[in-house]
mmCIF file of C-alpha atoms in Angstrom:
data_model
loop_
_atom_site.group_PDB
_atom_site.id
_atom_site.type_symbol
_atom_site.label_atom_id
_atom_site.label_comp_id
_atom_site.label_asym_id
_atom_site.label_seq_id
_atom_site.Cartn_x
_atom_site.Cartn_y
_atom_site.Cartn_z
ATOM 1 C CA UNK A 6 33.992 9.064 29.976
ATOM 2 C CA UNK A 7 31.299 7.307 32.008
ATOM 3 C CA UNK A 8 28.691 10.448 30.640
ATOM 4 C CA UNK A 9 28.288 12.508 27.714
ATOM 5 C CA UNK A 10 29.093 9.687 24.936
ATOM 6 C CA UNK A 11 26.316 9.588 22.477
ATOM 7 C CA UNK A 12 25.371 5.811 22.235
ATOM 8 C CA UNK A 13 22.699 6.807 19.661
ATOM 9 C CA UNK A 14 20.872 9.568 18.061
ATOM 10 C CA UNK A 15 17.107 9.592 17.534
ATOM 11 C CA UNK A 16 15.387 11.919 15.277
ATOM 12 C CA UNK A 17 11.517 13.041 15.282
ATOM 13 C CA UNK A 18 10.828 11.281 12.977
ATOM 14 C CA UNK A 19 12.525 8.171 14.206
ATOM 15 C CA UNK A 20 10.089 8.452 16.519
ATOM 16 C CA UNK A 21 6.976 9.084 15.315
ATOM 17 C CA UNK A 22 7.827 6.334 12.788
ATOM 18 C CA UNK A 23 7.385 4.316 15.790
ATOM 19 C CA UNK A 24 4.561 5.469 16.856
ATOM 20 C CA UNK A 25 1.964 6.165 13.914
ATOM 21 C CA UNK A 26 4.722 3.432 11.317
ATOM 22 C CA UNK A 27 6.612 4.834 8.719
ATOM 23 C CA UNK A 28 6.571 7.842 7.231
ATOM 24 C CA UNK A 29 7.289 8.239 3.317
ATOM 25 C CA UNK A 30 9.321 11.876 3.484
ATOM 26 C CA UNK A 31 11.757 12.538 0.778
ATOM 27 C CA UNK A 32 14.820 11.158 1.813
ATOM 28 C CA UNK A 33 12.600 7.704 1.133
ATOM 29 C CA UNK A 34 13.226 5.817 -1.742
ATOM 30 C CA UNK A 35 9.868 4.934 -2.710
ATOM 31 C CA UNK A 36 11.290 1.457 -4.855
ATOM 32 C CA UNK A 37 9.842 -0.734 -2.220
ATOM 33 C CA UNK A 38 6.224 0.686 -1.890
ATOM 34 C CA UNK A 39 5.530 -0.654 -5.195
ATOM 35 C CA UNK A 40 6.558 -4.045 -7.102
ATOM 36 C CA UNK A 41 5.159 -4.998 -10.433
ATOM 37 C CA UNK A 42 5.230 -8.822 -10.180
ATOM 38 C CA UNK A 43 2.888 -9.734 -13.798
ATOM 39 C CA UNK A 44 1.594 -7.839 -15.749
ATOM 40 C CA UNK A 45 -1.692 -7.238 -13.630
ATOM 41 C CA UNK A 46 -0.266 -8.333 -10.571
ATOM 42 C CA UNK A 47 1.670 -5.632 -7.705
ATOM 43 C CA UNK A 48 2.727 -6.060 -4.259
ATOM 44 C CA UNK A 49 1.939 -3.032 -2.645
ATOM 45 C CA UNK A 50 3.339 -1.785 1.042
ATOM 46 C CA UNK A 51 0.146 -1.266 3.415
ATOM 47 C CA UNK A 52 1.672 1.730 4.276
ATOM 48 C CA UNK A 53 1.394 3.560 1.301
ATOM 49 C CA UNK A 54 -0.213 7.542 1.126
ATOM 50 C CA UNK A 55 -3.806 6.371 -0.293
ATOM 51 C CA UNK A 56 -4.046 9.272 -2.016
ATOM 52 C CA UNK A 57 -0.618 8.474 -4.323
ATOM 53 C CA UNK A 58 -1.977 4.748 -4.458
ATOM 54 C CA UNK A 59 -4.876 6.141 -6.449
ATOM 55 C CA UNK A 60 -3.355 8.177 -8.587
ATOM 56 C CA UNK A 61 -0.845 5.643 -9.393
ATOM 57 C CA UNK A 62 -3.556 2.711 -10.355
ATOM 58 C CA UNK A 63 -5.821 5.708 -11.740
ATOM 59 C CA UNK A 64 -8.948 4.320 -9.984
ATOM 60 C CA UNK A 65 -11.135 6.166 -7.453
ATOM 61 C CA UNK A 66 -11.453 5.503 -4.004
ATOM 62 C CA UNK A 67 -14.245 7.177 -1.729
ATOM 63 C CA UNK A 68 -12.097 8.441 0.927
ATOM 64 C CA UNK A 69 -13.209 8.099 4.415
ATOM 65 C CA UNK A 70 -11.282 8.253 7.617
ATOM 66 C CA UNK A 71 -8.398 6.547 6.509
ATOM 67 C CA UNK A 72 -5.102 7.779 4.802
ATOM 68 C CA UNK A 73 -2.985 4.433 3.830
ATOM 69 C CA UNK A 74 -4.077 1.527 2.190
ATOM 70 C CA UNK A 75 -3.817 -0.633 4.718
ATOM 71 C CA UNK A 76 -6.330 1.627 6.296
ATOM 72 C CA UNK A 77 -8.617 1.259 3.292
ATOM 73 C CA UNK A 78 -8.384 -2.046 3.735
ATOM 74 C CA UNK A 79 -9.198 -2.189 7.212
ATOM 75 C CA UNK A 80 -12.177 0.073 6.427
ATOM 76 C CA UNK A 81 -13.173 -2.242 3.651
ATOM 77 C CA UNK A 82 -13.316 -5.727 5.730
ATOM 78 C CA UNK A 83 -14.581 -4.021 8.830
ATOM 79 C CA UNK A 84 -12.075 -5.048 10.797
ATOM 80 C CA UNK A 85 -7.933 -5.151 10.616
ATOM 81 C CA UNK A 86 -7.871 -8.623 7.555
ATOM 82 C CA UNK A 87 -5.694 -11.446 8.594
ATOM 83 C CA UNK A 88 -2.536 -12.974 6.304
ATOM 84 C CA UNK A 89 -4.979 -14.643 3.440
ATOM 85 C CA UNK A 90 -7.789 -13.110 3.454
ATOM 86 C CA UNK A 91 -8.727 -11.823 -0.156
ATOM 87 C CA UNK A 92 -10.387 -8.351 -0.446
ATOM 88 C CA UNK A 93 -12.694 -7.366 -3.496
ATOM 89 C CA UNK A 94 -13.206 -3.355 -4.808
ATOM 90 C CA UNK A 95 -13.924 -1.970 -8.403
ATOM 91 C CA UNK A 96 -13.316 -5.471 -9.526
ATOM 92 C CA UNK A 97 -9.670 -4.863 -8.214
ATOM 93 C CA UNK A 98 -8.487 -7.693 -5.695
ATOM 94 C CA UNK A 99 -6.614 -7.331 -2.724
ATOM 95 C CA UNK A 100 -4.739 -10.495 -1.137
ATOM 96 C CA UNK A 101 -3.160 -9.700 2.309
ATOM 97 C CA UNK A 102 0.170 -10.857 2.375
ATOM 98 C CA UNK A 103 2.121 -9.861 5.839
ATOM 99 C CA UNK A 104 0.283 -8.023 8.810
ATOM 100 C CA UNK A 105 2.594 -6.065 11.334
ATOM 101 C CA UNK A 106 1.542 -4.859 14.701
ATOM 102 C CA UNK A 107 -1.378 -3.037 14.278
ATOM 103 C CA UNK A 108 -0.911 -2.688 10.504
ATOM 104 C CA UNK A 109 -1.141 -4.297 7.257
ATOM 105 C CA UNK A 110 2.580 -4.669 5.681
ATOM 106 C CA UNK A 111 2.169 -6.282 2.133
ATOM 107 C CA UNK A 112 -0.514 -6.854 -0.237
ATOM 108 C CA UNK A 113 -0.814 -8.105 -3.403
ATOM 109 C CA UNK A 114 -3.174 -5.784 -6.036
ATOM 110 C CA UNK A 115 -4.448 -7.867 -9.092
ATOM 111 C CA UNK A 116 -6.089 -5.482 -11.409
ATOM 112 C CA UNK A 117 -8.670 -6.536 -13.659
ATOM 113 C CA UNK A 118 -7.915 -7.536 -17.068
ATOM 114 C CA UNK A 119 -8.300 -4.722 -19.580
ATOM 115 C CA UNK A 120 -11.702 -4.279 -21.519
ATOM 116 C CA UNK A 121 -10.678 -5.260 -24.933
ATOM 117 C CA UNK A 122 -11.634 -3.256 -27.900
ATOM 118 C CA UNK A 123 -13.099 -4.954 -30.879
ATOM 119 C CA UNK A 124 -10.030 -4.381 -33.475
ATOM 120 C CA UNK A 125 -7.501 -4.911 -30.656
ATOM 121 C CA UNK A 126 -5.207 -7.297 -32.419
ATOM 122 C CA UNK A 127 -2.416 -8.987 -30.520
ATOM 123 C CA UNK A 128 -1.980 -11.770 -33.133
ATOM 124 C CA UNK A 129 -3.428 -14.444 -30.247
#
């Protein structure tokens, strides 16, 4: 009939994904959020709950008004970084891959190397 076929179905959230970009509920695999590349090396989705980001690196971010990374990240540069542009806190660097609308998508984390200890031994 010419009315009452459902074309398609939006959700809530479907929609406030659109408006305020995804949102990481449980029915999210969280696989793509975080990619260990090297051994220091991740590429990390912008999008990501700060809050778990920490937690997951173990380091210690003074939170401010921001709740994803790529939030932090704007807070950090002062402004929302273009594709490039390198990003420096804790001695941890952050390389900005991919920026979306309003957002950044992908970045790249290189942690520093780990302090040795005088009797580490790795036979190098």
């Amino acid at each position: 009939s010419e009315y009452g076929d459902i074309i398609g179905l939006l959700t809530f959230e479907d929609i406030a994904e659109e408006i305020v970009g995804e949102i990481h509920t449980d029915d999210h695999p969280d696989e793509d959020l975080i990619l260990q590349i090297s051994e220091r090396k991740f590429l990390v989705n912008g999008r990501i709950d700060i809050e778990y980001f920490q937690e997951y690196f173990s380091i210690n971010i003074d939170k401010k008004n921001f709740e994803t990374l790529g939030g932090f990240l704007n807070y950090l540069a002062g402004r929302i970084p273009d594709a490039g542009d390198k990003l420096k806190y804790n001695d941890i660097e952050f390389l900005i891959e991919t920026i979306g609308i309003r957002c950044i998508e992908r970045v790249t984390v290189v942690l520093p190397p780990k302090k040795r200890k005088k009797n580490d031994d790795d036979g190098d």
